[in-house]
Amino acid sequence: MSRNRTELKEWLKERRITEVELLIPDMAGIARGKILPTNKFLSGLDNDTLRLPESVFGQMVTGADAETETLSYQAPDMILEPDASTICIVPWYREPTAQVICDCVDRKGNASKVAPRQILKNLLAKYKESGWRPVVAPEVEFYLAQRNIDPDYPLLPPAGKSGRPQTGRQAYAIDAVNEFDPMFEDVYDYCEAQEIGIDSLIHEEGVAQCEINFNHGDPLDLADQTFLFKRTVRQAALRHDIYATFMAKPYEQEPGSAMHIHQSIVDAKTGKNLFSSRSGKDTRLFLAYIAGLQKYLPASMPMIAPYVNSYRRLVRYLSAPVNTHWGHENRTVGFRVPESEPKNRRVENRVPGADANPYLAIASTLACGYLGMTQNLMPTKSMEGNAYESMRFLLPRHLLDAIHRFRASSDIRELLGEPFIELYSDVKSSEHDAYQQVISPWERQHLLLNV
C-alpha cells in the first residue's frame, strides 16, 4: 500500500491536480464516493480517514435504501483504498481534477464481502489458483436521445449535424454515425485522456443506436474501463445537449442495448489459449466452459439483467437471445463462437444488457464458465439453425423469477459468497417493489374505462 500511496502522490504533484474524486461502483454501477481537495486527499491517505458508510452498497438505483438485514443498521464506515493503477484525469472539467477507483476494507483491513469490484477480484483469484487467466472484451451498445425531462413522455431520437432526427433504422450506416461526429470526437478524446482502450464505433440496428467495442485484456481492468466509459459517454452527450442512455430497452419497437462480453481463458504461465487445440478444434475445457454458461447463467441473471426493463430486451427477433443455445458464427444464440484463429478462440456471451454493472456482468459470465470447467460439464449440441425458432424460453422472463433462481443456486452462492447474494437480491427485490408502486400508461390506456 505504501507504494500505492507514493505513486498517487507523485502523479498528483506532476499534474498539479487541485481536486480528487474517489469513486466506488455501487450495486447498479453508479459512481458513488466523495470529492476532496488534493491536500485533504493526501492527508487522508496517510491517516486512513478516507471513508464511506457501508450502506452505499444497500442503495437502490433510485438512491433510496433497500430493505435488507445483511448490512448493519449502524452503517459503519468503510476505509477507502484508492487503486493507483486507476487514477486518471477527469477530462470534461476545467480545473485539473483526478478520479480514482477505490476498494473498500473494514478497520481490520478485511476486504468488503459485498462490493461489486471485490466480487470480481475474488473470482479472478480463484482463476489464478487454477492456473487460468481470463481475457475479456466488452462490446457496449447505447442509444442517443433528445433531452427528456418528463419521464411520462417517450424518448425521441436526437437531431445531428443535418438538423433532422433519424426516422428509420440505419444499421452500420457510416453517415448516420457521422451525424454525431462532434460528440464522438469528444468521446474518443475523453477516453484517450483516461486511457480507456476503445476500438471500433458502429451504428447499431436501432434508431440512433451505437456500439463501441473495447480492446481485449484483463477482466478487472476492462470492468474499470467500462465503468468509466459509461460515465464518459453520458458527459460527452450532455455537452452536445443530448442524452446517451444505457437502458436495456429505452425505445418501444426498437432492439435493446446489450453488453456483449467476449471471453477466453489462457494458461497463466504460457499464455496459450486453452479454448483451442493446435489444429483449431474446440478443446474439452472450452466445451466445459460453454456448458457452465448454459447451466448457470439463468441462475445469475440478476447480475446481467438487473431491472424490470432488462427483460423487455430479451425477446425474439430483435437481436437478443431468449435461451442458452450456443453455436459457431450464429447470432441468434445466447453464446456465439466467432470464427477466429486458434490463438483467438473465444465465446461471446450475448445475454448481458448494457444496463448491467460491468463488474458484475463480467463476474457473472466468468463464474458460470469457472463452474463449468471445475465440474467438467458437457454442453448441448451446437445450434446450426435459427435459435429463435426454439419454442422454449430458457432464460427467466421477469426479474422476480431471476431473483428466485439467484437465491436458490447453491453453487453460485458458494462461489460469490452468501453476504453478496443476500444483499444484492434484497436490493433487486426492493427495486422491483418500488416499480410496482408506479401505474403505467398501458394500465391507464386499457384498464381505466374498460374493466
Short mmCIF file of C-alpha atoms in Angstrom, two decimals:
data_model
loop_
_atom_site.label_atom_id
_atom_site.label_comp_id
_atom_site.label_asym_id
_atom_site.label_seq_id
_atom_site.Cartn_x
_atom_site.Cartn_y
_atom_site.Cartn_z
CA MET A 1 0.00 0.00 0.00
CA SER A 2 2.92 2.37 0.64
CA ARG A 3 3.97 2.03 -3.00
CA ASN A 4 0.38 2.75 -3.99
CA ARG A 5 0.39 5.96 -1.94
CA THR A 6 3.76 7.06 -3.28
CA GLU A 7 2.59 6.59 -6.87
CA LEU A 8 -0.57 8.58 -6.22
CA LYS A 9 1.27 11.47 -4.58
CA GLU A 10 3.79 11.73 -7.41
CA TRP A 11 1.09 11.50 -10.07
CA LEU A 12 -0.98 14.29 -8.49
CA LYS A 13 2.03 16.54 -7.96
CA GLU A 14 3.25 16.20 -11.57
CA ARG A 15 -0.16 17.23 -12.95
CA ARG A 16 -0.89 19.91 -10.34
CA ILE A 17 -4.25 18.35 -9.52
CA THR A 18 -6.49 20.51 -7.33
CA GLU A 19 -9.32 18.03 -6.59
CA VAL A 20 -9.71 14.26 -6.45
CA GLU A 21 -12.89 12.24 -6.97
CA LEU A 22 -12.98 8.96 -5.03
CA LEU A 23 -15.20 6.56 -6.98
CA ILE A 24 -16.97 3.49 -5.60
CA PRO A 25 -19.03 1.41 -8.08
CA ASP A 26 -22.24 0.56 -6.23
CA MET A 27 -24.57 -2.35 -6.98
CA ALA A 28 -26.02 -0.56 -10.01
CA GLY A 29 -22.60 0.52 -11.29
CA ILE A 30 -23.31 4.13 -10.29
CA ALA A 31 -20.26 6.13 -9.22
CA ARG A 32 -20.70 6.85 -5.51
CA GLY A 33 -18.00 8.44 -3.34
CA LYS A 34 -16.70 11.87 -2.42
CA ILE A 35 -14.75 14.81 -3.86
CA LEU A 36 -11.79 16.19 -1.89
CA PRO A 37 -9.20 18.92 -2.33
CA THR A 38 -5.89 17.29 -3.16
CA ASN A 39 -4.29 18.17 0.19
CA LYS A 40 -7.21 16.59 2.06
CA PHE A 41 -6.96 13.51 -0.12
CA LEU A 42 -3.24 13.15 0.57
CA SER A 43 -3.66 13.58 4.31
CA GLY A 44 -6.48 11.03 4.23
CA LEU A 45 -4.15 8.57 2.53
CA ASP A 46 -1.65 8.93 5.36
CA ASN A 47 -4.06 8.52 8.27
CA ASP A 48 -6.76 6.22 6.77
CA THR A 49 -9.53 8.80 7.08
CA LEU A 50 -10.87 8.29 3.54
CA ARG A 51 -14.14 6.65 4.49
CA LEU A 52 -17.68 6.00 3.30
CA PRO A 53 -20.64 4.27 5.02
CA GLU A 54 -21.13 0.60 4.16
CA SER A 55 -24.75 1.44 3.40
CA VAL A 56 -23.67 2.70 -0.04
CA PHE A 57 -23.99 -0.92 -1.22
CA GLY A 58 -27.54 -1.12 0.10
CA GLN A 59 -28.78 1.73 -2.08
CA MET A 60 -31.18 1.09 -4.92
CA VAL A 61 -30.77 2.69 -8.33
CA THR A 62 -33.35 5.24 -7.13
CA GLY A 63 -30.98 6.35 -4.37
CA ALA A 64 -33.26 5.02 -1.62
CA ASP A 65 -32.14 2.35 0.82
CA ALA A 66 -33.17 -1.23 0.14
CA GLU A 67 -34.95 -3.33 2.74
CA THR A 68 -32.23 -5.68 3.95
CA GLU A 69 -30.84 -7.25 7.08
CA THR A 70 -27.48 -8.05 5.50
CA LEU A 71 -25.98 -4.65 6.37
CA SER A 72 -25.74 -3.32 9.91
CA TYR A 73 -28.31 -0.68 10.76
CA GLN A 74 -25.43 1.29 12.27
CA ALA A 75 -23.94 1.79 8.78
CA PRO A 76 -20.28 1.53 9.88
CA ASP A 77 -17.67 3.35 7.85
CA MET A 78 -15.53 1.53 5.31
CA ILE A 79 -11.96 2.66 4.68
CA LEU A 80 -11.40 3.54 1.02
CA GLU A 81 -8.22 2.23 -0.56
CA PRO A 82 -7.55 4.02 -3.88
CA ASP A 83 -6.16 1.75 -6.59
CA ALA A 84 -3.24 3.74 -8.01
CA SER A 85 -3.50 1.90 -11.35
CA THR A 86 -6.91 3.50 -11.98
CA ILE A 87 -6.10 7.18 -11.35
CA CYS A 88 -6.68 9.43 -14.33
CA ILE A 89 -7.73 12.92 -15.36
CA VAL A 90 -11.42 13.86 -15.48
CA PRO A 91 -11.22 15.43 -18.95
CA TRP A 92 -14.51 17.36 -19.00
CA TYR A 93 -13.63 19.63 -16.06
CA ARG A 94 -11.89 23.00 -16.48
CA GLU A 95 -9.94 22.68 -13.24
CA PRO A 96 -7.28 19.92 -13.15
CA THR A 97 -9.27 17.16 -11.45
CA ALA A 98 -8.42 13.49 -10.98
CA GLN A 99 -10.59 10.43 -10.39
CA VAL A 100 -9.54 7.17 -8.81
CA ILE A 101 -11.45 3.94 -8.23
CA CYS A 102 -11.34 2.66 -4.66
CA ASP A 103 -11.62 -0.69 -2.93
CA CYS A 104 -13.28 -0.94 0.47
CA VAL A 105 -11.95 -2.56 3.64
CA ASP A 106 -13.04 -2.64 7.27
CA ARG A 107 -10.95 -1.27 10.14
CA LYS A 108 -9.11 -4.59 10.41
CA GLY A 109 -8.12 -4.42 6.76
CA ASN A 110 -10.56 -7.11 5.59
CA ALA A 111 -11.93 -6.61 2.08
CA SER A 112 -15.64 -5.91 1.68
CA LYS A 113 -17.74 -9.03 1.12
CA VAL A 114 -20.37 -7.19 -0.93
CA ALA A 115 -18.53 -4.59 -3.07
CA PRO A 116 -19.03 -5.46 -6.77
CA ARG A 117 -15.39 -4.73 -7.65
CA GLN A 118 -14.25 -7.04 -4.86
CA ILE A 119 -16.60 -9.80 -6.05
CA LEU A 120 -14.82 -9.74 -9.41
CA LYS A 121 -11.39 -9.64 -7.74
CA ASN A 122 -12.28 -12.66 -5.59
CA LEU A 123 -13.35 -14.63 -8.64
CA LEU A 124 -10.17 -13.76 -10.52
CA ALA A 125 -8.19 -15.05 -7.54
CA LYS A 126 -9.91 -18.43 -7.94
CA TYR A 127 -8.94 -18.49 -11.61
CA LYS A 128 -5.37 -17.73 -10.63
CA GLU A 129 -5.34 -20.63 -8.15
CA SER A 130 -6.29 -22.94 -11.02
CA GLY A 131 -3.53 -21.63 -13.27
CA TRP A 132 -6.00 -19.90 -15.57
CA ARG A 133 -6.12 -16.27 -16.72
CA PRO A 134 -9.34 -14.91 -18.28
CA VAL A 135 -9.24 -12.41 -21.13
CA VAL A 136 -12.34 -10.37 -21.96
CA ALA A 137 -13.50 -7.71 -24.40
CA PRO A 138 -16.88 -5.98 -23.87
CA GLU A 139 -18.98 -4.51 -26.66
CA VAL A 140 -21.33 -1.84 -25.31
CA GLU A 141 -24.44 -0.58 -27.09
CA PHE A 142 -26.29 2.63 -26.23
CA TYR A 143 -28.92 4.98 -27.62
CA LEU A 144 -28.82 8.70 -28.18
CA ALA A 145 -31.97 10.68 -27.43
CA GLN A 146 -33.34 14.18 -27.25
CA ARG A 147 -33.30 15.71 -23.78
CA ASN A 148 -36.27 14.35 -21.89
CA ILE A 149 -37.11 16.00 -18.55
CA ASP A 150 -40.56 14.42 -18.18
CA PRO A 151 -40.35 10.63 -17.70
CA ASP A 152 -44.03 10.24 -18.66
CA TYR A 153 -43.14 11.05 -22.27
CA PRO A 154 -41.41 8.52 -24.59
CA LEU A 155 -37.89 9.21 -25.79
CA LEU A 156 -37.31 10.72 -29.23
CA PRO A 157 -34.23 10.39 -31.48
CA PRO A 158 -31.99 13.49 -31.45
CA ALA A 159 -31.06 15.67 -34.40
CA GLY A 160 -27.48 15.51 -35.64
CA LYS A 161 -25.47 17.82 -37.90
CA SER A 162 -28.21 17.84 -40.53
CA GLY A 163 -30.70 19.23 -38.04
CA ARG A 164 -33.08 16.31 -38.67
CA PRO A 165 -33.57 13.30 -36.36
CA GLN A 166 -33.37 9.78 -37.75
CA THR A 167 -36.73 8.38 -38.80
CA GLY A 168 -35.67 4.80 -39.53
CA ARG A 169 -33.07 2.21 -38.67
CA GLN A 170 -29.64 2.74 -40.19
CA ALA A 171 -27.67 -0.36 -39.18
CA TYR A 172 -23.93 0.01 -39.94
CA ALA A 173 -24.50 3.29 -41.81
CA ILE A 174 -21.40 5.49 -41.79
CA ASP A 175 -23.25 8.73 -42.48
CA ALA A 176 -25.69 8.03 -39.66
CA VAL A 177 -22.78 7.89 -37.20
CA ASN A 178 -21.18 10.95 -38.77
CA GLU A 179 -24.30 12.92 -37.84
CA PHE A 180 -22.91 12.92 -34.31
CA ASP A 181 -19.20 13.33 -35.12
CA PRO A 182 -18.67 16.26 -32.72
CA MET A 183 -19.96 14.19 -29.79
CA PHE A 184 -17.96 11.10 -30.72
CA GLU A 185 -14.81 13.16 -31.17
CA ASP A 186 -15.25 14.21 -27.55
CA VAL A 187 -15.85 10.59 -26.53
CA TYR A 188 -12.59 9.44 -28.15
CA ASP A 189 -10.65 12.40 -26.73
CA TYR A 190 -12.05 11.81 -23.25
CA CYS A 191 -11.30 8.09 -23.44
CA GLU A 192 -7.73 8.73 -24.58
CA ALA A 193 -7.20 11.08 -21.64
CA GLN A 194 -8.43 8.35 -19.26
CA GLU A 195 -6.55 5.53 -21.05
CA ILE A 196 -9.80 3.76 -21.88
CA GLY A 197 -8.97 1.36 -24.69
CA ILE A 198 -11.93 1.64 -27.04
CA ASP A 199 -11.71 0.39 -30.59
CA SER A 200 -14.37 0.44 -33.32
CA LEU A 201 -17.55 2.51 -33.46
CA ILE A 202 -20.59 1.39 -35.44
CA HIS A 203 -24.22 2.35 -35.85
CA GLU A 204 -26.34 -0.48 -34.50
CA GLU A 205 -29.77 -1.65 -35.64
CA GLY A 206 -31.94 0.75 -33.65
CA VAL A 207 -32.72 4.38 -34.44
CA ALA A 208 -29.78 6.46 -33.10
CA GLN A 209 -28.27 3.33 -31.53
CA CYS A 210 -24.48 2.95 -31.48
CA GLU A 211 -21.94 0.41 -30.29
CA ILE A 212 -18.34 0.86 -29.18
CA ASN A 213 -16.00 -2.10 -28.74
CA PHE A 214 -13.15 -2.38 -26.27
CA ASN A 215 -9.70 -3.85 -26.78
CA HIS A 216 -9.35 -7.23 -25.07
CA GLY A 217 -7.49 -7.53 -21.79
CA ASP A 218 -7.61 -8.22 -18.06
CA PRO A 219 -11.19 -8.52 -16.71
CA LEU A 220 -10.71 -6.13 -13.77
CA ASP A 221 -9.06 -3.53 -15.99
CA LEU A 222 -11.84 -3.84 -18.58
CA ALA A 223 -14.52 -3.57 -15.90
CA ASP A 224 -12.85 -0.38 -14.63
CA GLN A 225 -12.70 0.99 -18.16
CA THR A 226 -16.34 0.16 -18.90
CA PHE A 227 -17.42 1.74 -15.61
CA LEU A 228 -15.63 4.97 -16.53
CA PHE A 229 -16.73 4.74 -20.17
CA LYS A 230 -20.44 4.82 -19.41
CA ARG A 231 -19.99 7.97 -17.35
CA THR A 232 -17.81 9.44 -20.10
CA VAL A 233 -20.36 8.90 -22.89
CA ARG A 234 -23.14 10.47 -20.83
CA GLN A 235 -20.97 13.52 -20.10
CA ALA A 236 -19.95 13.91 -23.75
CA ALA A 237 -23.58 13.69 -24.87
CA LEU A 238 -24.72 16.30 -22.36
CA ARG A 239 -22.06 18.64 -23.68
CA HIS A 240 -23.91 18.46 -27.02
CA ASP A 241 -27.35 18.87 -25.46
CA ILE A 242 -28.49 15.27 -25.93
CA TYR A 243 -28.80 12.19 -23.75
CA ALA A 244 -26.86 8.94 -24.03
CA THR A 245 -28.62 6.06 -22.32
CA PHE A 246 -27.54 2.53 -21.47
CA MET A 247 -31.07 1.40 -20.61
CA ALA A 248 -31.64 -2.10 -21.91
CA LYS A 249 -34.84 -1.08 -23.74
CA PRO A 250 -35.34 2.71 -23.95
CA TYR A 251 -37.39 2.77 -27.19
CA GLU A 252 -40.54 0.79 -27.94
CA GLN A 253 -40.39 -1.30 -31.13
CA GLU A 254 -36.60 -0.96 -31.31
CA PRO A 255 -33.91 -3.51 -30.40
CA GLY A 256 -32.49 -3.29 -26.92
CA SER A 257 -28.93 -2.43 -25.94
CA ALA A 258 -26.53 -5.20 -24.93
CA MET A 259 -23.15 -5.53 -23.31
CA HIS A 260 -21.75 -8.48 -25.25
CA ILE A 261 -18.74 -9.98 -23.49
CA HIS A 262 -16.10 -11.87 -25.48
CA GLN A 263 -14.07 -14.16 -23.26
CA SER A 264 -11.28 -16.69 -23.46
CA ILE A 265 -9.07 -18.48 -20.94
CA VAL A 266 -5.30 -18.71 -21.31
CA ASP A 267 -2.67 -20.61 -19.39
CA ALA A 268 -1.39 -18.26 -16.69
CA LYS A 269 2.24 -19.36 -17.28
CA THR A 270 2.47 -19.82 -21.03
CA GLY A 271 -0.29 -17.51 -22.28
CA LYS A 272 -1.61 -20.32 -24.51
CA ASN A 273 -5.30 -20.11 -25.38
CA LEU A 274 -6.90 -23.09 -23.62
CA PHE A 275 -10.06 -22.96 -25.72
CA SER A 276 -8.45 -24.22 -28.92
CA SER A 277 -6.20 -27.10 -29.92
CA ARG A 278 -3.25 -26.58 -32.25
CA SER A 279 -5.39 -27.79 -35.14
CA GLY A 280 -8.08 -25.25 -34.29
CA LYS A 281 -10.64 -27.60 -32.75
CA ASP A 282 -12.68 -26.83 -29.63
CA THR A 283 -10.95 -28.21 -26.54
CA ARG A 284 -12.67 -30.17 -23.79
CA LEU A 285 -12.11 -27.21 -21.46
CA PHE A 286 -13.82 -24.89 -23.94
CA LEU A 287 -16.87 -27.13 -24.13
CA ALA A 288 -16.98 -27.32 -20.33
CA TYR A 289 -16.85 -23.52 -20.14
CA ILE A 290 -19.80 -23.21 -22.53
CA ALA A 291 -21.68 -25.87 -20.58
CA GLY A 292 -21.17 -23.80 -17.43
CA LEU A 293 -22.69 -20.79 -19.17
CA GLN A 294 -25.63 -22.90 -20.27
CA LYS A 295 -26.28 -24.35 -16.83
CA TYR A 296 -25.62 -21.40 -14.55
CA LEU A 297 -26.35 -18.20 -16.49
CA PRO A 298 -30.13 -18.43 -15.92
CA ALA A 299 -29.39 -18.52 -12.17
CA SER A 300 -27.14 -15.46 -12.31
CA MET A 301 -29.46 -13.32 -14.44
CA PRO A 302 -29.98 -10.52 -11.86
CA MET A 303 -26.29 -9.65 -12.38
CA ILE A 304 -26.68 -9.22 -16.16
CA ALA A 305 -30.37 -8.26 -16.43
CA PRO A 306 -30.83 -6.28 -13.21
CA TYR A 307 -34.07 -4.32 -13.80
CA VAL A 308 -37.66 -4.80 -14.88
CA ASN A 309 -36.74 -3.01 -18.12
CA SER A 310 -33.94 -5.52 -18.79
CA TYR A 311 -36.41 -8.28 -19.66
CA ARG A 312 -38.15 -6.16 -22.29
CA ARG A 313 -34.96 -6.54 -24.34
CA LEU A 314 -34.88 -10.34 -24.22
CA VAL A 315 -37.49 -11.06 -26.90
CA ARG A 316 -37.41 -12.96 -30.18
CA TYR A 317 -36.21 -11.47 -33.47
CA LEU A 318 -34.81 -8.24 -32.01
CA SER A 319 -31.10 -9.16 -31.82
CA ALA A 320 -31.28 -10.53 -28.27
CA PRO A 321 -31.16 -14.17 -27.13
CA VAL A 322 -34.06 -15.90 -25.39
CA ASN A 323 -32.35 -19.18 -24.50
CA THR A 324 -28.99 -20.77 -23.74
CA HIS A 325 -28.14 -22.33 -27.09
CA TRP A 326 -24.59 -21.96 -28.44
CA GLY A 327 -23.18 -22.09 -31.94
CA HIS A 328 -20.39 -21.13 -34.28
CA GLU A 329 -20.98 -17.81 -36.09
CA ASN A 330 -24.62 -17.78 -35.05
CA ARG A 331 -26.07 -14.51 -33.76
CA THR A 332 -29.43 -15.99 -32.76
CA VAL A 333 -27.93 -17.95 -29.85
CA GLY A 334 -27.02 -16.83 -26.34
CA PHE A 335 -23.39 -17.93 -26.68
CA ARG A 336 -21.74 -17.31 -30.04
CA VAL A 337 -18.32 -18.67 -31.05
CA PRO A 338 -16.86 -16.21 -33.60
CA GLU A 339 -14.70 -17.55 -36.41
CA SER A 340 -11.08 -16.95 -35.44
CA GLU A 341 -7.55 -18.26 -35.45
CA PRO A 342 -6.81 -20.86 -32.72
CA LYS A 343 -4.95 -18.30 -30.58
CA ASN A 344 -8.02 -16.05 -30.61
CA ARG A 345 -10.67 -18.72 -29.88
CA ARG A 346 -13.34 -17.22 -27.65
CA VAL A 347 -17.03 -17.28 -26.81
CA GLU A 348 -19.28 -14.22 -26.90
CA ASN A 349 -21.92 -14.02 -24.19
CA ARG A 350 -24.77 -12.13 -25.87
CA VAL A 351 -27.17 -12.16 -22.91
CA PRO A 352 -25.94 -9.26 -20.68
CA GLY A 353 -27.64 -5.91 -21.10
CA ALA A 354 -25.91 -2.54 -21.36
CA ASP A 355 -27.70 -1.60 -18.13
CA ALA A 356 -25.69 -4.13 -16.09
CA ASN A 357 -22.95 -3.20 -13.66
CA PRO A 358 -19.82 -4.11 -15.71
CA TYR A 359 -18.06 -5.64 -12.67
CA LEU A 360 -21.00 -7.93 -12.02
CA ALA A 361 -21.66 -8.71 -15.68
CA ILE A 362 -18.07 -9.84 -16.20
CA ALA A 363 -18.02 -11.67 -12.85
CA SER A 364 -21.26 -13.45 -13.70
CA THR A 365 -20.12 -14.84 -17.03
CA LEU A 366 -16.69 -15.83 -15.67
CA ALA A 367 -18.34 -17.51 -12.66
CA CYS A 368 -20.56 -19.64 -14.88
CA GLY A 369 -17.60 -20.66 -17.05
CA TYR A 370 -15.50 -21.43 -13.97
CA LEU A 371 -18.17 -23.74 -12.58
CA GLY A 372 -18.42 -25.48 -15.93
CA MET A 373 -14.67 -26.09 -16.10
CA THR A 374 -14.26 -27.21 -12.48
CA GLN A 375 -17.29 -29.52 -12.74
CA ASN A 376 -16.23 -30.85 -16.16
CA LEU A 377 -19.68 -30.25 -17.65
CA MET A 378 -20.74 -31.09 -21.20
CA PRO A 379 -22.77 -28.65 -23.35
CA THR A 380 -25.69 -29.38 -25.63
CA LYS A 381 -25.09 -29.90 -29.32
CA SER A 382 -24.06 -26.76 -31.19
CA MET A 383 -27.04 -24.94 -32.73
CA GLU A 384 -26.91 -24.94 -36.51
CA GLY A 385 -30.18 -23.19 -37.33
CA ASN A 386 -32.26 -20.29 -36.04
CA ALA A 387 -32.32 -20.38 -32.25
CA TYR A 388 -35.37 -18.09 -32.17
CA GLU A 389 -37.43 -20.96 -33.56
CA SER A 390 -36.83 -22.94 -30.39
CA MET A 391 -40.15 -22.88 -28.54
CA ARG A 392 -38.58 -22.82 -25.08
CA PHE A 393 -37.51 -19.66 -23.28
CA LEU A 394 -34.64 -20.97 -21.15
CA LEU A 395 -33.86 -17.60 -19.57
CA PRO A 396 -36.01 -16.02 -16.85
CA ARG A 397 -38.87 -13.98 -18.27
CA HIS A 398 -39.02 -11.40 -15.47
CA LEU A 399 -37.00 -10.04 -12.57
CA LEU A 400 -38.74 -11.88 -9.72
CA ASP A 401 -38.13 -15.24 -11.39
CA ALA A 402 -34.48 -14.28 -11.87
CA ILE A 403 -34.06 -13.28 -8.22
CA HIS A 404 -35.65 -16.55 -7.07
CA ARG A 405 -33.23 -18.61 -9.19
CA PHE A 406 -30.32 -16.46 -8.00
CA ARG A 407 -31.10 -17.05 -4.33
CA ALA A 408 -31.70 -20.78 -4.89
CA SER A 409 -28.43 -21.61 -6.69
CA SER A 410 -26.14 -23.18 -4.07
CA ASP A 411 -23.17 -23.24 -6.47
CA ILE A 412 -23.42 -19.54 -7.34
CA ARG A 413 -23.97 -18.75 -3.65
CA GLU A 414 -20.85 -20.66 -2.62
CA LEU A 415 -18.71 -19.13 -5.35
CA LEU A 416 -19.72 -15.48 -4.89
CA GLY A 417 -20.42 -15.53 -1.16
CA GLU A 418 -23.56 -15.55 1.00
CA PRO A 419 -23.41 -11.85 2.03
CA PHE A 420 -23.26 -10.63 -1.56
CA ILE A 421 -26.03 -12.95 -2.80
CA GLU A 422 -28.37 -11.89 0.00
CA LEU A 423 -27.67 -8.16 -0.20
CA TYR A 424 -27.81 -7.98 -3.98
CA SER A 425 -31.07 -9.96 -4.01
CA ASP A 426 -32.54 -7.64 -1.39
CA VAL A 427 -31.57 -4.57 -3.45
CA LYS A 428 -33.12 -6.02 -6.61
CA SER A 429 -36.28 -7.10 -4.75
CA SER A 430 -36.64 -3.61 -3.26
CA GLU A 431 -36.26 -2.04 -6.72
CA HIS A 432 -38.98 -4.33 -8.02
CA ASP A 433 -41.24 -3.33 -5.14
CA ALA A 434 -40.60 0.34 -5.97
CA TYR A 435 -41.51 -0.32 -9.62
CA GLN A 436 -44.76 -1.96 -8.53
CA GLN A 437 -45.87 1.33 -6.97
CA VAL A 438 -45.97 3.00 -10.41
CA ILE A 439 -49.11 2.93 -12.57
CA SER A 440 -48.05 2.70 -16.23
CA PRO A 441 -49.63 4.45 -19.24
CA TRP A 442 -50.65 0.99 -20.57
CA GLU A 443 -52.77 0.41 -17.47
CA ARG A 444 -54.48 3.77 -17.78
CA GLN A 445 -54.96 3.29 -21.53
CA HIS A 446 -56.54 -0.16 -21.43
CA LEU A 447 -57.96 -0.58 -17.94
CA LEU A 448 -59.27 2.85 -16.94
CA LEU A 449 -62.58 2.69 -18.84
CA ASN A 450 -62.70 -0.95 -19.96
CA VAL A 451 -62.78 -3.04 -16.81
#
